[in-house]
Amino acid sequence: MKNFVVKTIANAGALAVAVWLLDKITLTGHSTAAKAGTLIVVALIFGLVNWLVKPVVKVLTFPLFILTLGLITLVVNALMLLLTSWVCGKLDLSFHVEGFWTAVLGGLIISVVSWALHVILPDED
């Protein structure tokens, strides 16, 4: 359970950095607490999308992983971020990613920040 909480907090922090750095990834709210709550829910959705959909996409695009020497991972991460944005839109959450290239850059930022936070934060169950 502790591992799940740590991963969710790391995802929320990584998403916050992406929102902060990129103008076309938006998170709106009337207060900081509302934004933080929305960010936690978005991090949960992002984790769920990565847990359910990403393995299927990786299996289906395995030949492209080999052909591009793994660079297709950037595209897969971008698609997962766009899917998260779409799900958030359907759930009336104020998180939106505008455009594919913004999603590619956002996915790269989220991957790097999430990795750094996982190194720093404890990883126990």
Coordinates of C-alpha atoms in Angstrom, one line a residue:
M1 CA 0.0 0.0 0.0
K2 CA 2.8 2.4 0.8
N3 CA 4.4 1.7 -2.6
F4 CA 1.1 2.7 -4.3
V5 CA 1.0 5.9 -2.4
V6 CA 4.6 6.8 -3.1
K7 CA 4.1 6.1 -6.8
T8 CA 1.0 8.2 -6.9
I9 CA 2.7 11.1 -5.2
A10 CA 5.7 10.8 -7.6
N11 CA 3.3 10.8 -10.6
A12 CA 1.5 13.8 -9.1
G13 CA 4.8 15.7 -8.7
A14 CA 5.9 14.8 -12.2
L15 CA 2.6 16.0 -13.6
A16 CA 2.9 19.2 -11.6
V17 CA 6.3 19.9 -13.1
A18 CA 4.9 19.3 -16.6
V19 CA 2.0 21.6 -16.0
W20 CA 4.4 24.2 -14.6
L21 CA 6.9 24.0 -17.6
L22 CA 4.5 23.6 -20.5
D23 CA 1.9 26.2 -21.4
K24 CA -0.2 23.8 -23.4
I25 CA -0.7 21.3 -20.5
T26 CA -3.3 23.0 -18.3
L27 CA -4.7 22.4 -14.8
T28 CA -7.2 24.9 -13.7
G29 CA -8.9 25.4 -10.4
H30 CA -10.2 28.1 -8.1
S31 CA -7.7 27.4 -5.3
T32 CA -4.4 25.7 -4.7
A33 CA -6.1 23.0 -2.7
A34 CA -8.5 22.3 -5.6
K35 CA -5.6 22.1 -8.0
A36 CA -3.7 19.7 -5.7
G37 CA -6.8 17.5 -5.3
T38 CA -7.3 17.4 -9.1
L39 CA -3.6 16.6 -9.6
I40 CA -3.8 13.6 -7.3
V41 CA -6.9 12.3 -9.1
V42 CA -5.2 12.9 -12.5
A43 CA -2.1 11.0 -11.1
L44 CA -4.4 8.1 -10.2
I45 CA -5.9 8.1 -13.7
F46 CA -2.5 8.4 -15.3
G47 CA -1.3 5.4 -13.2
L48 CA -4.3 3.4 -14.1
V49 CA -3.9 4.1 -17.8
N50 CA -0.2 3.2 -17.6
W51 CA -1.1 0.0 -15.7
L52 CA -3.9 -1.1 -18.0
V53 CA -3.3 0.2 -21.5
K54 CA 0.5 0.7 -21.8
P55 CA 1.4 -3.0 -21.7
V56 CA -1.1 -3.8 -24.4
V57 CA 0.3 -1.0 -26.6
K58 CA 3.9 -2.1 -26.0
V59 CA 3.1 -5.7 -27.1
L60 CA 1.3 -4.5 -30.2
T61 CA 4.1 -2.1 -31.1
F62 CA 7.0 -4.5 -30.2
P63 CA 8.3 -4.5 -33.8
L64 CA 8.5 -0.7 -33.7
F65 CA 10.4 -0.9 -30.4
I66 CA 13.0 -3.0 -32.1
L67 CA 13.0 -1.0 -35.4
T68 CA 13.4 2.4 -33.6
L69 CA 15.7 1.1 -30.8
G70 CA 13.2 2.1 -28.2
L71 CA 12.5 5.6 -29.3
I72 CA 8.9 4.7 -29.9
T73 CA 8.6 4.8 -26.1
L74 CA 8.3 8.6 -26.5
V75 CA 5.3 8.2 -28.7
V76 CA 3.7 5.6 -26.4
N77 CA 4.2 7.9 -23.4
A78 CA 2.7 10.7 -25.3
L79 CA -0.3 8.6 -26.2
M80 CA -0.8 7.6 -22.6
L81 CA -0.7 11.3 -21.6
L82 CA -3.3 12.2 -24.3
L83 CA -5.5 9.3 -23.2
T84 CA -5.3 10.5 -19.6
S85 CA -6.3 14.0 -20.8
W86 CA -9.2 12.5 -22.7
V87 CA -10.4 10.5 -19.7
C88 CA -10.1 13.6 -17.5
G89 CA -12.2 15.5 -19.9
K90 CA -14.9 12.8 -19.8
L91 CA -14.8 13.0 -16.0
D92 CA -15.0 16.8 -15.9
L93 CA -11.6 17.2 -14.4
S94 CA -9.7 20.4 -15.3
F95 CA -6.6 18.8 -16.9
H96 CA -5.9 19.1 -20.6
V97 CA -3.0 18.4 -22.9
E98 CA -3.2 20.3 -26.2
G99 CA -1.5 18.6 -29.1
F100 CA 0.6 15.6 -29.8
W101 CA 4.0 17.3 -29.7
T102 CA 3.1 18.9 -26.3
A103 CA 2.2 15.4 -25.1
V104 CA 5.6 14.0 -26.4
L105 CA 7.5 16.7 -24.5
G106 CA 5.2 16.3 -21.4
G107 CA 5.7 12.6 -21.5
L108 CA 9.5 13.1 -21.5
I109 CA 9.3 15.5 -18.6
I110 CA 7.0 13.3 -16.6
S111 CA 9.3 10.3 -17.2
V112 CA 12.4 12.1 -16.1
V113 CA 10.9 13.7 -13.0
S114 CA 9.0 10.6 -12.0
W115 CA 12.3 8.6 -12.3
A116 CA 14.1 11.2 -10.1
L117 CA 11.4 11.1 -7.5
H118 CA 11.3 7.3 -7.4
V119 CA 15.1 7.4 -6.7
I120 CA 14.6 9.8 -3.8
L121 CA 11.4 8.5 -2.3
P122 CA 11.3 5.2 -0.4
D123 CA 10.2 2.1 -2.3
E124 CA 8.8 -0.3 0.3
D125 CA 5.6 -2.3 0.8

